[in-house]
Coordinates of C-alpha atoms in Angstrom, one line a residue:
X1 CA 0.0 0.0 0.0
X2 CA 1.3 3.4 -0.7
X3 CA 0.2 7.0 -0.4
X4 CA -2.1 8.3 -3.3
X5 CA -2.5 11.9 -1.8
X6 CA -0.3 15.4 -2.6
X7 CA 1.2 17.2 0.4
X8 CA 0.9 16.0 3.9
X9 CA -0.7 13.4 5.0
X10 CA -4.0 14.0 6.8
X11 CA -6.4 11.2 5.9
X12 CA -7.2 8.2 8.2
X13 CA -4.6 5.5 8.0
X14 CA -6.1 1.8 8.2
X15 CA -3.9 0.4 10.7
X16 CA -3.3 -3.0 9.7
X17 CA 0.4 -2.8 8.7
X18 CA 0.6 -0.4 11.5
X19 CA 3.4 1.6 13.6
X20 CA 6.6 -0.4 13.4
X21 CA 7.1 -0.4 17.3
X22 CA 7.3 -3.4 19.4
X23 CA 4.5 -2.8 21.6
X24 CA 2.2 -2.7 18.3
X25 CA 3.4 -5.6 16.4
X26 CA 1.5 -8.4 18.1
X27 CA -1.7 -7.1 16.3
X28 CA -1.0 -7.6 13.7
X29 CA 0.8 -11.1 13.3
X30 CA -2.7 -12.9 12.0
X31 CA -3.2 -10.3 9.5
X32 CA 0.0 -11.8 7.5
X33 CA -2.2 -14.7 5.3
X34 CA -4.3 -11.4 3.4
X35 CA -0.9 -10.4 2.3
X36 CA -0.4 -11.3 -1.7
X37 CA 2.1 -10.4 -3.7
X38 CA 2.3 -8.5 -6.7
X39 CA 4.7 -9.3 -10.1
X40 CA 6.9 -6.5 -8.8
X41 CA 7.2 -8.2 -5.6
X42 CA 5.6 -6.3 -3.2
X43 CA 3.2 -7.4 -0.4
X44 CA -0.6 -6.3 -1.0
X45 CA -3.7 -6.5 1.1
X46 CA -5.8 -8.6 -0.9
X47 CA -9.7 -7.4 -0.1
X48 CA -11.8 -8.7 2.8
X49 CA -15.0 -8.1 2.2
X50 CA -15.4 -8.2 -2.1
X51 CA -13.4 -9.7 -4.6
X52 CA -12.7 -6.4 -7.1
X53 CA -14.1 -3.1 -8.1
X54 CA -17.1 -4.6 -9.9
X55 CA -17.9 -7.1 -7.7
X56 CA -18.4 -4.4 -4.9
X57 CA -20.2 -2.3 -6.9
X58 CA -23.1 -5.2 -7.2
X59 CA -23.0 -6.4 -3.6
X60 CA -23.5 -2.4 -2.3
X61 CA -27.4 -2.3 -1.7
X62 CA -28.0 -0.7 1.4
X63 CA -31.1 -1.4 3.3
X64 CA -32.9 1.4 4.9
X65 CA -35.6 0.5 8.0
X66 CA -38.3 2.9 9.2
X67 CA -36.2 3.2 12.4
X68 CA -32.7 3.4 12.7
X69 CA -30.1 4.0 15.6
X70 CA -26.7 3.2 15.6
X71 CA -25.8 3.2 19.1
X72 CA -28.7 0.1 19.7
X73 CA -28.7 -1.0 16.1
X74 CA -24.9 -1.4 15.8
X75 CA -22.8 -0.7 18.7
X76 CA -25.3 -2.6 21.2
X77 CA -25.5 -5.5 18.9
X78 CA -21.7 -6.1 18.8
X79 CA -22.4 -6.3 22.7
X80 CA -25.1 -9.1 22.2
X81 CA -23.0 -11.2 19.9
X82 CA -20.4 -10.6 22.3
X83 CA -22.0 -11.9 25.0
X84 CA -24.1 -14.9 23.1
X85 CA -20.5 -16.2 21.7
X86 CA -21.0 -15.6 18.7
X87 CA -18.0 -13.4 17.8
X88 CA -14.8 -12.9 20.6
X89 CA -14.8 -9.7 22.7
X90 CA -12.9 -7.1 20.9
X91 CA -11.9 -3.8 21.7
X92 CA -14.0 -0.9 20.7
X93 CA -11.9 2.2 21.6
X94 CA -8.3 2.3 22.4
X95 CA -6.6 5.8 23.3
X96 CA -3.3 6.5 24.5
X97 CA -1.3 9.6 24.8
X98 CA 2.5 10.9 25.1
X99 CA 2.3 10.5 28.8
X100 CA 1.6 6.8 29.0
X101 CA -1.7 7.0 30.0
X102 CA -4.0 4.8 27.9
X103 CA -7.6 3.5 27.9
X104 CA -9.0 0.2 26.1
X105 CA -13.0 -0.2 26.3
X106 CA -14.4 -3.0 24.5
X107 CA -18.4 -3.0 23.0
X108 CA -19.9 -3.7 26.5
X109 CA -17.8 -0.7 27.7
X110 CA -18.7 2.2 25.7
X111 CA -22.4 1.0 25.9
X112 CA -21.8 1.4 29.8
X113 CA -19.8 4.5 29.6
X114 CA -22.1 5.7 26.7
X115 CA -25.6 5.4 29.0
X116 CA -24.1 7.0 31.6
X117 CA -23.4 9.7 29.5
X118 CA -26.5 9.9 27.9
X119 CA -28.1 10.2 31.6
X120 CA -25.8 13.2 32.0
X121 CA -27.6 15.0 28.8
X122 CA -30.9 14.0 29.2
X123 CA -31.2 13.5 33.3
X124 CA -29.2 16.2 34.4
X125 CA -29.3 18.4 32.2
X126 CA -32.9 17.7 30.5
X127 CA -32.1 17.9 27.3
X128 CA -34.9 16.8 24.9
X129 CA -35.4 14.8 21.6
X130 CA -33.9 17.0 18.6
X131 CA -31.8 19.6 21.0
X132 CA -28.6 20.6 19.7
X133 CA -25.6 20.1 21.5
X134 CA -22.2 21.7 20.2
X135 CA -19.2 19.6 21.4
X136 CA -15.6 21.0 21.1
X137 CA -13.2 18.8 22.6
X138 CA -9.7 17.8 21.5
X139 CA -9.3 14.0 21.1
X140 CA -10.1 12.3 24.5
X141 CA -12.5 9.7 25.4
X142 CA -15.2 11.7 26.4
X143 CA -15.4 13.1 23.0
X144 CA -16.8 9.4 22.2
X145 CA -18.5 8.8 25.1
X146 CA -20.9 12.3 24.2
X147 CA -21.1 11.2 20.7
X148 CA -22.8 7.9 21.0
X149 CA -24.7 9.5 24.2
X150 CA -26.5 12.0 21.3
X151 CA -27.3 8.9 19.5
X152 CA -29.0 7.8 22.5
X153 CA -31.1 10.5 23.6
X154 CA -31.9 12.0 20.0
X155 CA -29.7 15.0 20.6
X156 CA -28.8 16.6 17.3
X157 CA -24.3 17.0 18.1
X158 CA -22.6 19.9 16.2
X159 CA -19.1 19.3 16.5
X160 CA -16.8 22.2 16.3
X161 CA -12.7 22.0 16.0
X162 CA -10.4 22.9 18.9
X163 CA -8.9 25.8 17.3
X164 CA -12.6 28.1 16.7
X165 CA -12.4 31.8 18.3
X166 CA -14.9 33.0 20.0
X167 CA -16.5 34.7 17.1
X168 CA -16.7 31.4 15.4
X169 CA -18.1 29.8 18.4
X170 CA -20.8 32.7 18.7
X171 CA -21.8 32.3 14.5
X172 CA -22.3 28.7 15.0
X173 CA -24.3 29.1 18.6
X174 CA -26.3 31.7 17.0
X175 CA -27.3 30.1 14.1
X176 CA -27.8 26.7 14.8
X177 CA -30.0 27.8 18.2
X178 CA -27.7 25.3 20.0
X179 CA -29.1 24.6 23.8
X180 CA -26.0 23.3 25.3
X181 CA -22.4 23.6 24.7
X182 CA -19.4 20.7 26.0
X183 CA -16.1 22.1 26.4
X184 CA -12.5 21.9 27.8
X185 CA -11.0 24.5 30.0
X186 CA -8.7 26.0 27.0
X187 CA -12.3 27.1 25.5
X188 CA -14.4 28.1 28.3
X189 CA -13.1 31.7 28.6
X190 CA -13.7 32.0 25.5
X191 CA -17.4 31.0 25.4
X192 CA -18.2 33.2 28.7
X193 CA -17.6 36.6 26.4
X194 CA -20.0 35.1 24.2
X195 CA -22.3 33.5 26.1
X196 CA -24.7 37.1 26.8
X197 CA -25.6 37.1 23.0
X198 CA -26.8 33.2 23.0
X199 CA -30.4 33.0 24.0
X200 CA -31.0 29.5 23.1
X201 CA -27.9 28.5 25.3
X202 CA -29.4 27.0 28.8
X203 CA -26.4 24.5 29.8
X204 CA -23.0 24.7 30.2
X205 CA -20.2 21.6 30.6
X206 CA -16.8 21.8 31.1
X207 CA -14.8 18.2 30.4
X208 CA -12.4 18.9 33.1
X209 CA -10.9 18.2 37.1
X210 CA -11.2 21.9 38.3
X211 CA -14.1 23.5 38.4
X212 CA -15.3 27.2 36.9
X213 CA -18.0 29.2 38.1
X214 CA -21.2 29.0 36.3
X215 CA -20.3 25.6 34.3
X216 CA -21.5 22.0 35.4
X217 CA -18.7 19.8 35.4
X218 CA -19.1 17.0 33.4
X219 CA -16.7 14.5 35.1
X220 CA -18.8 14.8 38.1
X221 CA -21.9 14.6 36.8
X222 CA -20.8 11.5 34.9
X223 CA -19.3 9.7 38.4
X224 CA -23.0 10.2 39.8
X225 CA -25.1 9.6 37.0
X226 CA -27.0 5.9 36.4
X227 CA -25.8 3.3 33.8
X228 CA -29.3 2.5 33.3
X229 CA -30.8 4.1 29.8
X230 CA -33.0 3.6 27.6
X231 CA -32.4 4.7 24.0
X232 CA -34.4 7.0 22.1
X233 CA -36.9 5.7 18.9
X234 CA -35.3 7.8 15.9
X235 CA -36.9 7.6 12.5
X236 CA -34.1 7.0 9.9
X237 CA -34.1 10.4 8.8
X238 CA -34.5 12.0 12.3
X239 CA -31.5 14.6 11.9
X240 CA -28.6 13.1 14.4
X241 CA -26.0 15.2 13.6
X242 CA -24.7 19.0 12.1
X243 CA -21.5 19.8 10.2
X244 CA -20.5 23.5 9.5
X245 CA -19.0 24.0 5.9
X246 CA -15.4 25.8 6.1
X247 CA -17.0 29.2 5.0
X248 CA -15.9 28.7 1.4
X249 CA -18.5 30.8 0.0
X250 CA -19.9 33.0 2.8
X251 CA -20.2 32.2 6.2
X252 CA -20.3 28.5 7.5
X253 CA -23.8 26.8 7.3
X254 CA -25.0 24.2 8.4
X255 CA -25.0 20.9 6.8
X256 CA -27.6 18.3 8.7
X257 CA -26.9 14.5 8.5
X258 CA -29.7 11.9 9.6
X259 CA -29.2 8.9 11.5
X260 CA -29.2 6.4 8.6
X261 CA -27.3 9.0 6.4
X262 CA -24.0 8.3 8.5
X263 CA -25.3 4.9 10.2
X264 CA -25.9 3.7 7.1
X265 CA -24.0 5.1 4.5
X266 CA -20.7 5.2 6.1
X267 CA -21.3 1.4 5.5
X268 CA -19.4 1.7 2.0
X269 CA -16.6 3.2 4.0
X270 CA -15.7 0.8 6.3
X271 CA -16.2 -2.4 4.8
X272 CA -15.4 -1.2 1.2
X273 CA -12.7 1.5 0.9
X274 CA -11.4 0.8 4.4
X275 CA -12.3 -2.9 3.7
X276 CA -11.9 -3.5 7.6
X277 CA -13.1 -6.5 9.3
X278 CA -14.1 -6.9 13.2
X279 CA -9.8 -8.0 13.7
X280 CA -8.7 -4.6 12.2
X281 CA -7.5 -1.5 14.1
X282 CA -8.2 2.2 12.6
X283 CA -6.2 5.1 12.8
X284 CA -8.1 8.3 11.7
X285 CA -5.6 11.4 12.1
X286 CA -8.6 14.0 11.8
X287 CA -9.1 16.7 14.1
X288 CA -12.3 16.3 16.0
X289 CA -14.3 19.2 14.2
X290 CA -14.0 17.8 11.2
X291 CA -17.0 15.8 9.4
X292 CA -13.8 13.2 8.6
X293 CA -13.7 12.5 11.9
X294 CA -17.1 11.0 12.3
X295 CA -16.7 9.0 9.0
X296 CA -13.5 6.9 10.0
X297 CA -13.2 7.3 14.2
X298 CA -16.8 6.7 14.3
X299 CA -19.0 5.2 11.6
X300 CA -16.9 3.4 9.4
X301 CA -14.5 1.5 11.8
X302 CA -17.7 0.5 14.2
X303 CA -20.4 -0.6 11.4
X304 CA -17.2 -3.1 10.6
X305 CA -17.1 -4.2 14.5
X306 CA -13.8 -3.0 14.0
X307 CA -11.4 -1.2 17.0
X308 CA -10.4 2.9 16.8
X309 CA -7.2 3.7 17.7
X310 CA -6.4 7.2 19.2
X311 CA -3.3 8.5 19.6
X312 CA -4.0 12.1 21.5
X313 CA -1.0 14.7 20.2
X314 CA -1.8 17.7 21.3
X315 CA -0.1 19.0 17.6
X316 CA 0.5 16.8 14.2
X317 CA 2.9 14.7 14.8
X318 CA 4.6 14.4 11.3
X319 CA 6.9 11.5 13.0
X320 CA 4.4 9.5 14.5
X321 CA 2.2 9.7 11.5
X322 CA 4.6 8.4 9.0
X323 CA 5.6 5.4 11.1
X324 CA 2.2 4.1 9.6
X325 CA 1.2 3.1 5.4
X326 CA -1.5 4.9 4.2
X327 CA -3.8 4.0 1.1
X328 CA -6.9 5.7 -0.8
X329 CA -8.1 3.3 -3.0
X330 CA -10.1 -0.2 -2.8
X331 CA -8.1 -3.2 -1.8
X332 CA -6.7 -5.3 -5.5
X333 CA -7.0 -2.3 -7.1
X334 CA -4.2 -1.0 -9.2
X335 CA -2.7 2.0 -7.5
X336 CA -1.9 5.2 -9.9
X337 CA -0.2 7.5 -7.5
X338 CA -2.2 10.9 -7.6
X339 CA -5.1 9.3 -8.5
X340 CA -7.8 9.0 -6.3
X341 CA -9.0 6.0 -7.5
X342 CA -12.6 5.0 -8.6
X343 CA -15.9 6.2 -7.3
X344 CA -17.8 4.4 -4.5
X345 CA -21.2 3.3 -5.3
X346 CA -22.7 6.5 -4.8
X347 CA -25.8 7.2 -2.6
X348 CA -27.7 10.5 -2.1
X349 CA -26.6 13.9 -0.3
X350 CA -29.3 16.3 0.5
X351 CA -28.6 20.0 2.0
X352 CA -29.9 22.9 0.8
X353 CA -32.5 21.8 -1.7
X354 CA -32.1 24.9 -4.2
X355 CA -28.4 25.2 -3.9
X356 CA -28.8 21.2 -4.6
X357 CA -30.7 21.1 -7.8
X358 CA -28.5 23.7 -9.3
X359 CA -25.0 21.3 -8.8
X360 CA -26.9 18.2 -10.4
X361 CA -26.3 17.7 -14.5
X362 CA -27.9 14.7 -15.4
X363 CA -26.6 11.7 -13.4
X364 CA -23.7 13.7 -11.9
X365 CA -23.8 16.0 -9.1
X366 CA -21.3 18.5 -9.5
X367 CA -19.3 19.0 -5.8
X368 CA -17.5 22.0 -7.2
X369 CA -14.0 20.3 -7.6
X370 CA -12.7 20.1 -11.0
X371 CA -10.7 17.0 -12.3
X372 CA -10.1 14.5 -15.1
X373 CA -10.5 10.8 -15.6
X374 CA -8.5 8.2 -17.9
X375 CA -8.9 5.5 -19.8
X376 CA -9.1 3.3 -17.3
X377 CA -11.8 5.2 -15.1
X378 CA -9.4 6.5 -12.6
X379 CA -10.3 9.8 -11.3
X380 CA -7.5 12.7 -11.1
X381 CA -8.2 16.0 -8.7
X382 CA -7.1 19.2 -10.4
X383 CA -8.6 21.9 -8.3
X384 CA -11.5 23.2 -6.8
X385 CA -13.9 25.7 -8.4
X386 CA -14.5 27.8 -5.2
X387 CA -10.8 28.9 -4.5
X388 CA -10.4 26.6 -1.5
X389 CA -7.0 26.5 0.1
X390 CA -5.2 23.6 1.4
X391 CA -2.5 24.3 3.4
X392 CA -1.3 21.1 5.1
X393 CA -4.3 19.2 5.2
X394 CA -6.2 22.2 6.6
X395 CA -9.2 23.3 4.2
X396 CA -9.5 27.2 4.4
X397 CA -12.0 29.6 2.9
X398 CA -10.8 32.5 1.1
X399 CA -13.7 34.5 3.0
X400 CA -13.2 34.2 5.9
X401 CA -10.0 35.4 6.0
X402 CA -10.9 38.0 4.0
X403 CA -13.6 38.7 6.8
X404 CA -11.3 39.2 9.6
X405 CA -8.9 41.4 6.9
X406 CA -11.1 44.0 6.4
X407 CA -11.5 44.8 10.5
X408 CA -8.3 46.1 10.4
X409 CA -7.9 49.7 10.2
X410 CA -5.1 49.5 7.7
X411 CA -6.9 47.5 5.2
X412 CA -9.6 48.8 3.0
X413 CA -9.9 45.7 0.8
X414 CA -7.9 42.7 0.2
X415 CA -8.0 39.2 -1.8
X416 CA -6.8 36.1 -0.5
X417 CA -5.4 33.1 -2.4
X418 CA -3.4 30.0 -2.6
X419 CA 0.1 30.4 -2.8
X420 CA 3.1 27.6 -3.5
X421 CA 5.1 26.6 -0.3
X422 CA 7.5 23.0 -0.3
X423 CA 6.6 22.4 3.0
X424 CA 2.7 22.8 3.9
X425 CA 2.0 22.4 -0.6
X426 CA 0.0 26.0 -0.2
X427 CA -0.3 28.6 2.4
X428 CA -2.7 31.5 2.9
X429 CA -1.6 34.5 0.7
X430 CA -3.4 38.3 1.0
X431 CA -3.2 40.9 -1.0
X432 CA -3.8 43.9 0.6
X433 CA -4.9 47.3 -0.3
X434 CA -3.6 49.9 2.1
X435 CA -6.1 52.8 3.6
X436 CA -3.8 55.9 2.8
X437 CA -2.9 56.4 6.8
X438 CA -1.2 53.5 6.8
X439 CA 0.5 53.2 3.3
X440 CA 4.1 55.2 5.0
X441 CA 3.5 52.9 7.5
X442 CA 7.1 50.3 7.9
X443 CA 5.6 47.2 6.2
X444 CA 7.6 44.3 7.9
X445 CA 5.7 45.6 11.1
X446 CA 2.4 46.3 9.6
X447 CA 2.5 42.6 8.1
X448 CA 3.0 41.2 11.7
X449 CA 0.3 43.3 12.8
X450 CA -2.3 42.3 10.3
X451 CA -1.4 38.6 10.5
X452 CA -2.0 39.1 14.7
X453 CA -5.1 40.5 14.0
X454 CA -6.0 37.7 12.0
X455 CA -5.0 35.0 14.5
X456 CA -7.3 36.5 16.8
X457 CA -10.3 37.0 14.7
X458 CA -10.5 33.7 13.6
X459 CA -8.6 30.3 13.5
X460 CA -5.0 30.9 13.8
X461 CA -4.4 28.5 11.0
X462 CA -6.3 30.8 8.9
X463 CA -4.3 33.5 8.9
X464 CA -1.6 34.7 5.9
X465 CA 1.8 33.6 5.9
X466 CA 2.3 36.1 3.0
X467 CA 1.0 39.4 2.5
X468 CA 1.6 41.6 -0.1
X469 CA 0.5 45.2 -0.8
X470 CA -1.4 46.6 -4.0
X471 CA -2.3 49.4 -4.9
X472 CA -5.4 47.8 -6.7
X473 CA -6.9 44.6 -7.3
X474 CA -8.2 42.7 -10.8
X475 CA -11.9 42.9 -11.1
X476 CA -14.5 42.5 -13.6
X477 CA -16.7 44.4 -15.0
X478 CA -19.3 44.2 -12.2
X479 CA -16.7 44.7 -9.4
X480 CA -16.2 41.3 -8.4
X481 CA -12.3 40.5 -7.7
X482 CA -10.6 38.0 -9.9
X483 CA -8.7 35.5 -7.9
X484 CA -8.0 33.7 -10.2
X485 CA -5.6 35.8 -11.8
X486 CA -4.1 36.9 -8.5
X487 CA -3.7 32.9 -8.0
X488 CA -2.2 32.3 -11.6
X489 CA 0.1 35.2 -10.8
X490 CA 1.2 33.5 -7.5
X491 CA 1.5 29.7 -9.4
X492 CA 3.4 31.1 -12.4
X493 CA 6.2 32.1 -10.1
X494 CA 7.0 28.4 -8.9

């Protein structure tokens, strides 16, 4: 297996090769009969769960019931088999950190853990059926624990990354009316100078051993609460969970999933592109904001019965990451490095219904990326339409940035783009046009001050690691500014 992505590598990584240390190695010793070998002689995963591309594409029929919910439909069942013998007890969860510390919960576990949880939202809290609850937690156990709770008590959960401001915390509060908000100490500040402007806000829990004023603490509340619960009925389109877009376009919105959309659907996931089976261990590097995250350290790994692996660096780890191989394409495929392989057998995505109709052309529906196929059906990313950057992994909007630009004093308008970097593949690039106080201003300074500015606005990540300043900037006819010349400009000189 080898790496089919550009630039760093931030995908999940399907641990069954896995990180060359001796402490790892004795999971994977029964794993060594799927290994065949190719006419070049190198050792290949031979697929699990189908026998090639086409035979996959006939065997994925998803069923859809009336009532669907993963936590008692999936998760609880693996219990149930567990117990009645008819599969060995395997680990559900396994976390560990750089101190040592680690944590292994099988099926029967996280159920426990899970209800308890779920008796913390819905008990103690009284949360309701269809009540959003925005969790932002860096990757600990709890963050899994709360997840499969909201499956449980038909909570709607709006994940949020780690590195949101308070602005972006306040957006997302506002607009998705959330009711209650989970958090670490590192965010609670943070969420107090907002928390006057959130009206539909009632509850308050901090993941953490000390305790702040005017926030229930959730460890507590988890020690006392009962292991007894019982689990919601959800319809299989009962919305269960809400992603906000990176802000490509405007402002983030929200994008709803249902219960079977994610329960169901991540199916071809796990047992198809991951092609995992109940012995396997997953590695998903994702931050915990991120809608990637719930597809492989969630969905995909646990539809399979299969074990998620954490490793909880509190930064990227680029050594610790490569110790592992990583793949993108089906098992006994025929790997084109770049490509990103074939489609999956494709199932519906609904969001906005207008903005929806006007992406589909015929069969296709058209994402906004742009890219090419070959003869053989292999698909080949070129770039997207709607000037996303990707600067190490990290998706970022060209408007927001632009958003936080323009509360500077110093900047009356500005345009941000891609630009060429050898280590991160693109970083964040403004150009800036000066208001005329500031244009005899010493511009090494000013640039630090602009780029400070931006850190605090927004995500830190965001913010420009080049800034140059124009006097103007390309537009057409109707005022809009070009990027893409501005980006072509930036491209050219690489």
């Amino acid at each position: 297996m080898q790496n089919n992505l550009k630039g760093p590598i931030m995908a999940c990584a399907v641990v069954q090769f896995l990180l060359k240390t001796q402490s790892f190695r004795f999971l994977w010793t029964p794993l060594t009969a799927s290994f065949r070998f190719s006419k070049k002689g190198y050792r290949v995963l031979a697929p699990q769960n189908f026998l090639n591309y086409e035979s996959l594409k006939q065997q994925y029929k998803p069923e859809v019931p009336e009532y669907f919910n993963f936590a008692t439909d999936v998760l609880d069942k693996w219990t149930e088999m567990e117990k009645e013998g008819k599969r060995p007890t395997r680990l559900a969860l396994w976390w560990v950190n750089d101190k040592g510390n680690e944590v292994r919960w099988n099926f029967e576990e996280l159920g426990f853990h899970s209800r308890k949880v779920a008796n913390v939202l819905s008990d103690m809290c009284g949360l309701q059926k269809g009540d959003r609850v925005m969790l932002i937690l860096p990757r600990i156990p709890e963050w899994w624990l709360i997840n499969v709770a909201c499956m449980r008590t038909g909570t709607v959960l709006i994940p949020g990354t780690t590195q949101l401001t308070a602005k972006d915390i306040l957006h997302r509060v506002q607009t998705s009316k959330a009711k209650c908000i989970i958090t670490d100490h590192v965010l609670a500040p943070a969420i107090d100078c907002i928390v006057s402007k959130c009206q539909s806000l009632k509850f308050k829990l901090i993941v953490s051993e000390d305790h702040l004023e005017g926030w229930l603490n959730f460890k507590d509340l988890f020690t006392n609460a009962n292991a007894d619960h019982s689990c919601v009925t959800t319809r299989n389109q009962d919305p269960m969970t809400i992603f906000f877009t990176s802000g490509t376009t405007g402002s983030p919105k929200m994008t709803e999933h249902s219960h079977s959309s994610y329960g169901i659907g991540q199916t071809v996931n796990g047992r198809y592109w991951l092609d995992l089976t109940s012995s396997d261990v997953l590695w998903n590097t994702s931050d915990t904001g991120w809608a990637k995250s719930a597809w492989s350290s969630i969905f995909a790994p646990w539809i399979q019965g299969a074990c998620v692996f954490i490793h909880s660096m509190p930064r990227f780890d680029p050594t610790t990451v490569l110790d592992v191989l990583v793949c993108g394409t089906f098992k006994g495929m025929k790997i084109k490095p770049g490509s990103m392989g074939m489609p999956s057998p494709a199932y519906d995505v609904k969001d906005d219904p207008e903005r929806t109709d006007s992406t589909l052309q015929g069969n296709f529906y058209i994402t906004g990326d742009r890219g090419i196929v070959d003869e053989d059906g292999y698909f080949w990313f070129v770039g997207r339409a709607d000037d996303v950057i990707n600067s190490a992994g990290y998706r970022i909007g060209p408007f927001e940035v632009e958003s936080a630009l323009i509360e500077h004093p110093a900047v009356v308008e500005s345009a941000v783009v891609s630009s060429p970097d050898p280590i991160r593949g693109e970083v964040v690039k403004a150009f800036v046009v000066l208001a005329s106080d500031y244009v005899s201003h010493d511009p090494e300074k000013l640039i630090k001050e602009i780029q400070d500015h931006v850190k605090k606005v927004t995500a830190p990540y965001k913010y420009p690691r080049k800034v140059e300043f124009v006097q103007q900037l390309p537009k057409t006819v109707s005022g809009k500014i070009r990027r893409n010349e501005l980006r072509k400009q930036e491209w050219g000189k690489a």
